[in-house]
């Protein structure tokens, strides 16, 4: 019986002697979108009207970010955001009743900029980009733009100011 207990305890003793490994998504690039985490009230930058609320949560031990948007107009949408260590870039896939957005890019030290396409339910597709800027006030500006001429010029698709919900 003593030998059985000793055999059962060996793996525990071995694991106690090994140094703890950091979580798989703890390195700096995985933290670049942390400024966006939280519960937010979002207002239009054009006229300060309430556009909706957004819940941004870290998921899978910090390996991803999940967004849940609810518009004051009744619309909604969700995105999954994650850092791709092979491509060394952030990726977002947004799904809503209007469209699917797939964008990728990264943090430049001041803004998170992701570029790709917006695919509408009617079958049309356009170049698209999102720019998130953390502000000194603790707010975040989110600017989405779409291009009708392959990126020569950009039109505002959404421009919102995020303020932490109380």
CSV table of N, CA and C in Angstrom, one decimal:
chain,number,residue,atom,x,y,z
A,1,UNK,N,0.8,-1.2,0.0
A,1,UNK,CA,0.0,0.0,0.0
A,1,UNK,C,0.9,1.3,0.0
A,2,UNK,N,2.0,1.2,0.8
A,2,UNK,CA,2.9,2.4,0.8
A,2,UNK,C,3.4,2.7,-0.6
A,3,UNK,N,3.7,1.6,-1.4
A,3,UNK,CA,4.3,1.8,-2.7
A,3,UNK,C,3.3,2.4,-3.6
A,4,UNK,N,2.0,2.1,-3.5
A,4,UNK,CA,1.0,2.7,-4.3
A,4,UNK,C,0.8,4.1,-4.0
A,5,UNK,N,0.8,4.5,-2.8
A,5,UNK,CA,0.7,5.9,-2.4
A,5,UNK,C,1.9,6.7,-2.9
A,6,UNK,N,3.1,6.1,-2.8
A,6,UNK,CA,4.3,6.8,-3.3
A,6,UNK,C,4.3,7.0,-4.8
A,7,UNK,N,3.8,6.0,-5.5
A,7,UNK,CA,3.7,6.1,-7.0
A,7,UNK,C,2.6,7.2,-7.4
A,8,UNK,N,1.6,7.3,-6.6
A,8,UNK,CA,0.6,8.3,-6.9
A,8,UNK,C,1.1,9.7,-6.6
A,9,UNK,N,2.0,9.8,-5.6
A,9,UNK,CA,2.5,11.1,-5.2
A,9,UNK,C,3.7,11.6,-6.1
A,10,UNK,N,4.3,10.7,-6.8
A,10,UNK,CA,5.5,11.1,-7.6
A,10,UNK,C,5.1,12.2,-8.6
A,11,UNK,N,4.0,12.1,-9.4
A,11,UNK,CA,3.7,13.2,-10.4
A,11,UNK,C,3.5,14.5,-9.7
A,12,UNK,N,2.9,14.5,-8.5
A,12,UNK,CA,2.6,15.7,-7.7
A,12,UNK,C,3.9,16.4,-7.3
A,13,UNK,N,4.9,15.5,-6.8
A,13,UNK,CA,6.2,16.1,-6.4
A,13,UNK,C,6.9,16.6,-7.6
A,14,UNK,N,6.9,16.0,-8.7
A,14,UNK,CA,7.6,16.4,-9.9
A,14,UNK,C,7.1,17.7,-10.4
A,15,UNK,N,5.7,17.9,-10.4
A,15,UNK,CA,5.1,19.1,-10.9
A,15,UNK,C,5.4,20.3,-9.9
A,16,UNK,N,5.5,20.0,-8.6
A,16,UNK,CA,5.8,21.1,-7.7
A,16,UNK,C,7.2,21.6,-7.8
A,17,UNK,N,8.1,20.9,-8.4
A,17,UNK,CA,9.5,21.3,-8.6
A,17,UNK,C,9.7,22.1,-9.9
A,18,UNK,N,8.7,22.0,-10.8
A,18,UNK,CA,8.9,22.7,-12.1
A,18,UNK,C,8.5,24.1,-12.0
A,19,UNK,N,9.2,25.0,-12.6
A,19,UNK,CA,8.7,26.4,-12.6
A,19,UNK,C,7.4,26.6,-13.3
A,20,UNK,N,6.6,27.5,-12.8
A,20,UNK,CA,5.3,27.8,-13.4
A,20,UNK,C,5.5,28.5,-14.7
A,21,UNK,N,4.8,28.1,-15.7
A,21,UNK,CA,4.9,28.7,-17.0
A,21,UNK,C,3.9,29.9,-17.0
A,22,UNK,N,4.2,31.0,-17.7
A,22,UNK,CA,3.2,32.0,-17.8
A,22,UNK,C,2.0,31.6,-18.7
A,23,UNK,N,0.9,32.2,-18.5
A,23,UNK,CA,-0.3,31.8,-19.3
A,23,UNK,C,0.1,32.0,-20.8
A,24,UNK,N,-0.5,31.2,-21.7
A,24,UNK,CA,-0.1,31.2,-23.1
A,24,UNK,C,-0.3,32.6,-23.8
A,25,UNK,N,-1.2,33.4,-23.3
A,25,UNK,CA,-1.5,34.6,-24.0
A,25,UNK,C,-1.2,35.9,-23.1
A,26,UNK,N,-0.1,35.8,-22.4
A,26,UNK,CA,0.3,36.9,-21.4
A,26,UNK,C,1.3,37.8,-22.0
A,27,UNK,N,1.9,37.6,-23.2
A,27,UNK,CA,2.9,38.4,-23.7
A,27,UNK,C,2.2,39.8,-24.2
A,28,UNK,N,3.1,40.7,-24.4
A,28,UNK,CA,2.6,42.1,-24.7
A,28,UNK,C,1.7,42.2,-25.9
A,29,UNK,N,1.9,41.6,-27.0
A,29,UNK,CA,0.9,41.8,-28.1
A,29,UNK,C,-0.5,41.4,-27.8
A,30,UNK,N,-0.7,40.4,-26.9
A,30,UNK,CA,-2.0,40.0,-26.5
A,30,UNK,C,-2.7,41.1,-25.6
A,31,UNK,N,-2.0,42.0,-25.1
A,31,UNK,CA,-2.5,43.0,-24.2
A,31,UNK,C,-2.8,44.3,-25.0
A,32,UNK,N,-2.5,44.4,-26.3
A,32,UNK,CA,-2.7,45.7,-27.0
A,32,UNK,C,-4.2,46.1,-27.1
A,33,UNK,N,-5.1,45.3,-26.9
A,33,UNK,CA,-6.5,45.7,-27.0
A,33,UNK,C,-7.2,45.8,-25.6
A,34,UNK,N,-6.4,45.7,-24.6
A,34,UNK,CA,-6.9,45.7,-23.2
A,34,UNK,C,-7.6,47.1,-22.9
A,35,UNK,N,-7.2,48.1,-23.5
A,35,UNK,CA,-7.8,49.5,-23.3
A,35,UNK,C,-9.2,49.5,-23.6
A,36,UNK,N,-9.7,48.6,-24.5
A,36,UNK,CA,-11.1,48.5,-24.9
A,36,UNK,C,-12.0,47.7,-24.0
A,37,UNK,N,-11.4,46.9,-23.1
A,37,UNK,CA,-12.2,46.0,-22.3
A,37,UNK,C,-13.1,46.8,-21.3
A,38,UNK,N,-14.3,46.4,-21.1
A,38,UNK,CA,-15.2,47.0,-20.1
A,38,UNK,C,-16.6,47.1,-20.7
A,39,UNK,N,-17.4,47.8,-19.9
A,39,UNK,CA,-18.8,48.1,-20.2
A,39,UNK,C,-18.8,49.6,-20.6
A,40,UNK,N,-19.4,49.8,-21.8
A,40,UNK,CA,-19.3,51.1,-22.4
A,40,UNK,C,-20.7,51.7,-22.8
A,41,UNK,N,-20.8,53.0,-22.7
A,41,UNK,CA,-21.9,53.8,-23.4
A,41,UNK,C,-21.2,54.4,-24.6
A,42,UNK,N,-21.9,54.3,-25.7
A,42,UNK,CA,-21.2,54.8,-27.0
A,42,UNK,C,-22.1,55.9,-27.5
A,43,UNK,N,-21.5,57.1,-27.8
A,43,UNK,CA,-22.2,58.2,-28.4
A,43,UNK,C,-21.6,58.6,-29.7
A,44,UNK,N,-22.4,59.1,-30.6
A,44,UNK,CA,-21.9,59.6,-31.9
A,44,UNK,C,-21.0,60.8,-31.6
A,45,UNK,N,-19.9,60.9,-32.3
A,45,UNK,CA,-19.0,62.0,-32.1
A,45,UNK,C,-19.6,63.2,-32.9
A,46,UNK,N,-20.5,63.0,-33.8
A,46,UNK,CA,-21.0,64.2,-34.6
A,46,UNK,C,-22.0,65.0,-33.7
A,47,UNK,N,-22.8,64.4,-32.9
A,47,UNK,CA,-23.8,65.2,-32.2
A,47,UNK,C,-24.0,64.7,-30.7
A,48,UNK,N,-23.2,63.8,-30.2
A,48,UNK,CA,-23.2,63.3,-28.9
A,48,UNK,C,-24.5,62.5,-28.5
A,49,UNK,N,-25.3,62.1,-29.5
A,49,UNK,CA,-26.5,61.3,-29.2
A,49,UNK,C,-26.0,59.9,-28.9
A,50,UNK,N,-26.8,59.2,-28.0
A,50,UNK,CA,-26.4,57.9,-27.6
A,50,UNK,C,-26.7,56.9,-28.7
A,51,UNK,N,-25.6,56.2,-29.1
A,51,UNK,CA,-25.7,55.3,-30.3
A,51,UNK,C,-26.0,53.9,-29.8
A,52,UNK,N,-25.5,53.5,-28.5
A,52,UNK,CA,-25.8,52.2,-28.0
A,52,UNK,C,-24.9,51.9,-26.9
A,53,UNK,N,-24.8,50.6,-26.5
A,53,UNK,CA,-23.9,50.1,-25.4
A,53,UNK,C,-23.1,49.0,-26.0
A,54,UNK,N,-21.9,48.8,-25.4
A,54,UNK,CA,-21.0,47.8,-25.9
A,54,UNK,C,-20.3,47.2,-24.7
A,55,UNK,N,-20.3,45.8,-24.7
A,55,UNK,CA,-19.7,45.1,-23.6
A,55,UNK,C,-18.5,44.4,-24.3
A,56,UNK,N,-17.3,44.7,-23.8
A,56,UNK,CA,-16.0,44.1,-24.3
A,56,UNK,C,-15.4,43.3,-23.2
A,57,UNK,N,-15.2,42.0,-23.4
A,57,UNK,CA,-14.7,41.1,-22.4
A,57,UNK,C,-13.6,40.3,-22.9
A,58,UNK,N,-12.5,40.1,-22.0
A,58,UNK,CA,-11.5,39.2,-22.4
A,58,UNK,C,-12.0,37.8,-22.2
A,59,UNK,N,-11.6,36.9,-23.1
A,59,UNK,CA,-12.1,35.5,-23.1
A,59,UNK,C,-10.9,34.6,-23.2
A,60,UNK,N,-11.1,33.3,-22.9
A,60,UNK,CA,-10.1,32.3,-23.0
A,60,UNK,C,-8.8,32.6,-22.4
A,61,UNK,N,-8.8,33.1,-21.2
A,61,UNK,CA,-7.6,33.4,-20.4
A,61,UNK,C,-6.8,34.5,-21.1
A,62,UNK,N,-7.5,35.5,-21.7
A,62,UNK,CA,-6.8,36.6,-22.3
A,62,UNK,C,-6.4,36.4,-23.7
A,63,UNK,N,-6.7,35.2,-24.3
A,63,UNK,CA,-6.3,34.9,-25.7
A,63,UNK,C,-7.3,35.6,-26.7
A,64,UNK,N,-8.4,36.1,-26.3
A,64,UNK,CA,-9.3,36.7,-27.2
A,64,UNK,C,-10.1,37.8,-26.5
A,65,UNK,N,-10.9,38.5,-27.3
A,65,UNK,CA,-11.7,39.6,-26.9
A,65,UNK,C,-13.1,39.4,-27.6
A,66,UNK,N,-14.2,39.4,-26.8
A,66,UNK,CA,-15.5,39.3,-27.3
A,66,UNK,C,-16.2,40.6,-27.1
A,67,UNK,N,-16.9,41.1,-28.2
A,67,UNK,CA,-17.7,42.3,-28.2
A,67,UNK,C,-19.1,42.0,-28.4
A,68,UNK,N,-20.0,42.6,-27.6
A,68,UNK,CA,-21.4,42.5,-27.7
A,68,UNK,C,-22.0,43.9,-27.8
A,69,UNK,N,-22.5,44.3,-29.0
A,69,UNK,CA,-23.0,45.6,-29.3
A,69,UNK,C,-24.6,45.6,-29.3
A,70,UNK,N,-25.2,46.6,-28.7
A,70,UNK,CA,-26.6,46.8,-28.8
A,70,UNK,C,-26.9,48.3,-29.1
A,71,UNK,N,-27.5,48.5,-30.2
A,71,UNK,CA,-27.7,49.8,-30.7
A,71,UNK,C,-29.0,50.4,-30.1
A,72,UNK,N,-29.1,51.7,-29.9
A,72,UNK,CA,-30.3,52.3,-29.5
A,72,UNK,C,-31.4,52.2,-30.5
A,73,UNK,N,-31.1,51.9,-31.8
A,73,UNK,CA,-32.0,51.7,-32.8
A,73,UNK,C,-32.5,50.3,-33.0
A,74,UNK,N,-32.1,49.4,-32.1
A,74,UNK,CA,-32.6,48.1,-32.1
A,74,UNK,C,-31.7,47.0,-32.7
A,75,UNK,N,-30.6,47.5,-33.4
A,75,UNK,CA,-29.7,46.6,-34.0
A,75,UNK,C,-28.7,46.0,-33.0
A,76,UNK,N,-28.0,44.9,-33.4
A,76,UNK,CA,-27.0,44.3,-32.5
A,76,UNK,C,-26.0,43.7,-33.3
A,77,UNK,N,-24.9,43.3,-32.7
A,77,UNK,CA,-23.8,42.6,-33.4
A,77,UNK,C,-22.8,42.1,-32.4
A,78,UNK,N,-22.0,41.2,-32.9
A,78,UNK,CA,-20.9,40.7,-32.0
A,78,UNK,C,-19.6,40.5,-32.8
A,79,UNK,N,-18.5,40.7,-32.1
A,79,UNK,CA,-17.2,40.4,-32.8
A,79,UNK,C,-16.4,39.5,-31.9
A,80,UNK,N,-15.5,38.8,-32.6
A,80,UNK,CA,-14.5,38.0,-31.9
A,80,UNK,C,-13.1,38.6,-32.4
A,81,UNK,N,-12.3,39.0,-31.5
A,81,UNK,CA,-11.0,39.6,-31.7
A,81,UNK,C,-9.9,38.8,-31.1
A,82,UNK,N,-8.8,38.6,-31.8
A,82,UNK,CA,-7.7,37.8,-31.3
A,82,UNK,C,-6.4,38.2,-31.9
A,83,UNK,N,-5.3,38.0,-31.2
A,83,UNK,CA,-4.0,38.2,-31.7
A,83,UNK,C,-3.5,36.9,-32.4
A,84,UNK,N,-3.1,36.9,-33.6
A,84,UNK,CA,-2.6,35.8,-34.4
A,84,UNK,C,-1.1,35.8,-34.3
A,85,UNK,N,-0.5,34.9,-33.5
A,85,UNK,CA,1.0,35.0,-33.3
A,85,UNK,C,1.8,34.6,-34.6
A,86,UNK,N,1.2,33.8,-35.5
A,86,UNK,CA,1.9,33.4,-36.7
A,86,UNK,C,1.9,34.6,-37.6
A,87,UNK,N,0.8,35.3,-37.9
A,87,UNK,CA,0.8,36.5,-38.7
A,87,UNK,C,1.3,37.8,-38.0
A,88,UNK,N,1.4,37.7,-36.7
A,88,UNK,CA,1.8,38.8,-35.8
A,88,UNK,C,0.9,40.0,-36.0
A,89,UNK,N,-0.5,39.7,-36.0
A,89,UNK,CA,-1.4,40.8,-36.1
A,89,UNK,C,-2.7,40.4,-35.4
A,90,UNK,N,-3.5,41.5,-35.1
A,90,UNK,CA,-4.8,41.3,-34.5
A,90,UNK,C,-5.8,41.1,-35.6
A,91,UNK,N,-6.8,40.2,-35.3
A,91,UNK,CA,-7.9,40.0,-36.3
A,91,UNK,C,-9.2,40.2,-35.6
A,92,UNK,N,-10.2,40.7,-36.4
A,92,UNK,CA,-11.6,40.8,-35.9
A,92,UNK,C,-12.5,40.3,-37.0
A,93,UNK,N,-13.5,39.5,-36.5
A,93,UNK,CA,-14.7,39.2,-37.3
A,93,UNK,C,-15.9,39.6,-36.6
A,94,UNK,N,-16.6,40.5,-37.3
A,94,UNK,CA,-17.9,41.1,-36.8
A,94,UNK,C,-19.0,40.5,-37.5
A,95,UNK,N,-20.1,40.1,-36.8
A,95,UNK,CA,-21.3,39.6,-37.4
A,95,UNK,C,-22.5,40.3,-36.9
A,96,UNK,N,-23.3,40.8,-37.8
A,96,UNK,CA,-24.6,41.4,-37.4
A,96,UNK,C,-25.6,41.2,-38.5
A,97,UNK,N,-26.8,41.7,-38.4
A,97,UNK,CA,-27.8,41.6,-39.4
A,97,UNK,C,-27.5,42.3,-40.7
A,98,UNK,N,-26.7,43.3,-40.6
A,98,UNK,CA,-26.4,44.0,-41.9
A,98,UNK,C,-25.2,43.4,-42.6
A,99,UNK,N,-24.3,42.8,-41.9
A,99,UNK,CA,-23.0,42.6,-42.6
A,99,UNK,C,-22.1,41.7,-41.8
A,100,UNK,N,-21.0,41.3,-42.5
A,100,UNK,CA,-19.9,40.6,-41.8
A,100,UNK,C,-18.6,41.5,-42.1
A,101,UNK,N,-17.9,41.8,-41.1
A,101,UNK,CA,-16.7,42.6,-41.3
A,101,UNK,C,-15.5,41.7,-40.9
A,102,UNK,N,-14.5,41.6,-41.7
A,102,UNK,CA,-13.2,40.9,-41.4
A,102,UNK,C,-12.1,41.8,-41.7
A,103,UNK,N,-11.4,42.2,-40.5
A,103,UNK,CA,-10.3,43.1,-40.6
A,103,UNK,C,-9.1,42.6,-39.8
A,104,UNK,N,-7.9,43.1,-40.1
A,104,UNK,CA,-6.7,42.7,-39.4
A,104,UNK,C,-5.7,43.8,-39.4
A,105,UNK,N,-4.9,43.8,-38.4
A,105,UNK,CA,-3.8,44.8,-38.3
A,105,UNK,C,-3.2,44.8,-37.0
A,106,UNK,N,-2.9,46.0,-36.4
A,106,UNK,CA,-2.2,46.0,-35.2
A,106,UNK,C,-2.1,47.4,-34.5
A,107,UNK,N,-1.4,47.4,-33.4
A,107,UNK,CA,-1.2,48.5,-32.5
A,107,UNK,C,0.1,49.2,-32.9
A,108,UNK,N,0.0,50.5,-33.1
A,108,UNK,CA,1.2,51.3,-33.5
A,108,UNK,C,1.8,52.1,-32.4
A,109,UNK,N,1.3,51.9,-31.2
A,109,UNK,CA,1.7,52.6,-30.0
A,109,UNK,C,0.7,53.7,-29.6
A,110,UNK,N,-0.2,54.1,-30.5
A,110,UNK,CA,-1.2,55.1,-30.2
A,110,UNK,C,-2.6,54.7,-30.6
A,111,UNK,N,-2.7,53.9,-31.7
A,111,UNK,CA,-4.0,53.4,-32.2
A,111,UNK,C,-3.9,52.0,-32.6
A,112,UNK,N,-5.1,51.3,-32.5
A,112,UNK,CA,-5.2,50.0,-33.1
A,112,UNK,C,-5.9,50.2,-34.4
A,113,UNK,N,-5.3,49.8,-35.5
A,113,UNK,CA,-5.9,49.9,-36.8
A,113,UNK,C,-6.0,48.6,-37.5
A,114,UNK,N,-7.2,48.2,-37.9
A,114,UNK,CA,-7.5,47.0,-38.6
A,114,UNK,C,-8.1,47.3,-39.9
A,115,UNK,N,-7.7,46.6,-41.0
A,115,UNK,CA,-8.1,46.9,-42.3
A,115,UNK,C,-8.5,45.6,-43.0
A,116,UNK,N,-9.6,45.6,-43.8
A,116,UNK,CA,-10.0,44.4,-44.5
A,116,UNK,C,-11.3,44.7,-45.3
A,117,UNK,N,-12.3,44.0,-45.1
A,117,UNK,CA,-13.6,44.2,-46.0
A,117,UNK,C,-14.8,44.1,-45.1
A,118,UNK,N,-15.8,44.8,-45.6
A,118,UNK,CA,-17.2,44.6,-45.1
A,118,UNK,C,-18.0,44.0,-46.2
A,119,UNK,N,-18.7,42.9,-45.9
A,119,UNK,CA,-19.5,42.1,-46.8
A,119,UNK,C,-20.9,42.3,-46.4
A,120,UNK,N,-21.7,42.9,-47.2
A,120,UNK,CA,-23.1,43.1,-46.9
A,120,UNK,C,-24.0,42.0,-47.3
A,121,UNK,N,-25.1,41.8,-46.7
A,121,UNK,CA,-26.1,40.7,-46.9
A,121,UNK,C,-26.6,40.7,-48.4
A,122,UNK,N,-26.5,41.9,-49.1
A,122,UNK,CA,-27.0,41.9,-50.4
A,122,UNK,C,-26.0,41.5,-51.4
A,123,UNK,N,-24.8,41.0,-50.9
A,123,UNK,CA,-23.8,40.5,-51.8
A,123,UNK,C,-22.7,41.5,-52.2
A,124,UNK,N,-22.8,42.7,-51.8
A,124,UNK,CA,-21.7,43.7,-52.1
A,124,UNK,C,-20.6,43.6,-51.0
A,125,UNK,N,-19.4,44.1,-51.4
A,125,UNK,CA,-18.3,44.0,-50.5
A,125,UNK,C,-17.4,45.3,-50.8
A,126,UNK,N,-16.9,45.9,-49.7
A,126,UNK,CA,-16.1,47.1,-49.8
A,126,UNK,C,-14.9,47.0,-48.9
A,127,UNK,N,-13.8,47.7,-49.3
A,127,UNK,CA,-12.7,47.9,-48.3
A,127,UNK,C,-13.2,48.6,-47.1
A,128,UNK,N,-12.6,48.2,-45.9
A,128,UNK,CA,-13.1,48.7,-44.6
A,128,UNK,C,-12.0,48.8,-43.7
A,129,UNK,N,-12.1,49.8,-42.8
A,129,UNK,CA,-11.0,49.8,-41.7
A,129,UNK,C,-11.6,50.4,-40.4
A,130,UNK,N,-11.1,49.9,-39.3
A,130,UNK,CA,-11.4,50.3,-38.0
A,130,UNK,C,-10.2,50.9,-37.3
A,131,UNK,N,-10.4,52.0,-36.6
A,131,UNK,CA,-9.3,52.7,-35.9
A,131,UNK,C,-9.8,53.0,-34.5
A,132,UNK,N,-9.2,52.4,-33.5
A,132,UNK,CA,-9.5,52.6,-32.1
A,132,UNK,C,-8.4,53.4,-31.4
A,133,UNK,N,-8.8,54.5,-30.8
A,133,UNK,CA,-7.8,55.4,-30.2
A,133,UNK,C,-8.2,55.6,-28.7
A,134,UNK,N,-7.3,55.1,-27.8
A,134,UNK,CA,-7.5,55.3,-26.4
A,134,UNK,C,-7.2,56.8,-26.1
A,135,UNK,N,-8.1,57.5,-25.3
A,135,UNK,CA,-7.9,58.9,-25.0
A,135,UNK,C,-7.4,59.1,-23.6
A,136,UNK,N,-6.7,60.2,-23.3
A,136,UNK,CA,-6.2,60.5,-22.0
A,136,UNK,C,-7.3,60.5,-20.9
A,137,UNK,N,-8.6,60.8,-21.4
A,137,UNK,CA,-9.7,60.9,-20.5
A,137,UNK,C,-10.2,59.5,-20.0
A,138,UNK,N,-9.7,58.4,-20.6
A,138,UNK,CA,-10.1,57.1,-20.3
A,138,UNK,C,-11.2,56.6,-21.3
A,139,UNK,N,-11.6,57.5,-22.2
A,139,UNK,CA,-12.5,57.2,-23.2
A,139,UNK,C,-11.8,56.5,-24.4
A,140,UNK,N,-12.6,56.0,-25.3
A,140,UNK,CA,-12.0,55.4,-26.5
A,140,UNK,C,-12.8,55.9,-27.7
A,141,UNK,N,-12.1,56.4,-28.8
A,141,UNK,CA,-12.8,56.7,-30.0
A,141,UNK,C,-12.6,55.6,-31.0
A,142,UNK,N,-13.8,55.2,-31.6
A,142,UNK,CA,-13.8,54.1,-32.6
A,142,UNK,C,-14.3,54.7,-33.9
A,143,UNK,N,-13.4,54.7,-34.9
A,143,UNK,CA,-13.8,55.2,-36.2
A,143,UNK,C,-13.8,54.1,-37.2
A,144,UNK,N,-14.9,53.9,-37.8
A,144,UNK,CA,-15.0,52.9,-38.9
A,144,UNK,C,-15.2,53.6,-40.2
A,145,UNK,N,-14.5,53.2,-41.2
A,145,UNK,CA,-14.6,53.9,-42.5
A,145,UNK,C,-14.7,52.8,-43.6
A,146,UNK,N,-15.4,53.2,-44.7
A,146,UNK,CA,-15.6,52.3,-45.9
A,146,UNK,C,-15.1,53.1,-47.1
A,147,UNK,N,-14.6,52.3,-48.1
A,147,UNK,CA,-14.2,52.9,-49.3
A,147,UNK,C,-15.0,52.4,-50.5
A,148,UNK,N,-15.4,53.2,-51.4
A,148,UNK,CA,-16.1,52.8,-52.6
A,148,UNK,C,-15.2,52.8,-53.8
A,149,UNK,N,-13.9,53.2,-53.6
A,149,UNK,CA,-12.9,53.3,-54.7
A,149,UNK,C,-11.6,52.6,-54.4
A,150,UNK,N,-11.7,51.4,-53.8
A,150,UNK,CA,-10.6,50.5,-53.5
A,150,UNK,C,-9.5,51.2,-52.6
A,151,UNK,N,-10.0,52.0,-51.7
A,151,UNK,CA,-9.1,52.6,-50.7
A,151,UNK,C,-8.5,54.0,-51.1
A,152,UNK,N,-8.9,54.5,-52.2
A,152,UNK,CA,-8.4,55.9,-52.6
A,152,UNK,C,-8.9,56.9,-51.7
A,153,UNK,N,-10.2,56.8,-51.4
A,153,UNK,CA,-10.8,57.7,-50.4
A,153,UNK,C,-11.7,56.9,-49.5
A,154,UNK,N,-11.9,57.5,-48.3
A,154,UNK,CA,-12.7,56.8,-47.2
A,154,UNK,C,-13.8,57.7,-46.7
A,155,UNK,N,-15.0,57.0,-46.5
A,155,UNK,CA,-16.1,57.7,-45.9
A,155,UNK,C,-16.4,57.1,-44.5
A,156,UNK,N,-16.8,58.0,-43.6
A,156,UNK,CA,-17.1,57.5,-42.3
A,156,UNK,C,-18.3,56.6,-42.3
A,157,UNK,N,-18.2,55.4,-41.7
A,157,UNK,CA,-19.2,54.4,-41.6
A,157,UNK,C,-19.8,54.5,-40.2
A,158,UNK,N,-19.0,54.7,-39.2
A,158,UNK,CA,-19.4,55.0,-37.8
A,158,UNK,C,-18.3,55.7,-37.1
A,159,UNK,N,-18.6,56.7,-36.3
A,159,UNK,CA,-17.6,57.4,-35.5
A,159,UNK,C,-18.2,57.6,-34.1
A,160,UNK,N,-17.7,56.8,-33.1
A,160,UNK,CA,-18.2,56.8,-31.8
A,160,UNK,C,-17.2,57.1,-30.7
A,161,UNK,N,-17.7,57.7,-29.6
A,161,UNK,CA,-16.9,57.9,-28.4
A,161,UNK,C,-17.4,57.0,-27.3
A,162,UNK,N,-16.6,56.2,-26.8
A,162,UNK,CA,-16.8,55.2,-25.8
A,162,UNK,C,-16.5,55.9,-24.4
A,163,UNK,N,-17.5,55.8,-23.5
A,163,UNK,CA,-17.3,56.3,-22.2
A,163,UNK,C,-17.8,55.1,-21.2
A,164,UNK,N,-17.0,54.8,-20.2
A,164,UNK,CA,-17.3,53.7,-19.3
A,164,UNK,C,-18.6,53.9,-18.7
A,165,UNK,N,-19.4,52.8,-18.7
A,165,UNK,CA,-20.8,52.9,-18.1
A,165,UNK,C,-20.6,52.9,-16.6
A,166,UNK,N,-21.6,53.6,-16.0
A,166,UNK,CA,-21.5,53.6,-14.5
A,166,UNK,C,-22.3,52.5,-13.9
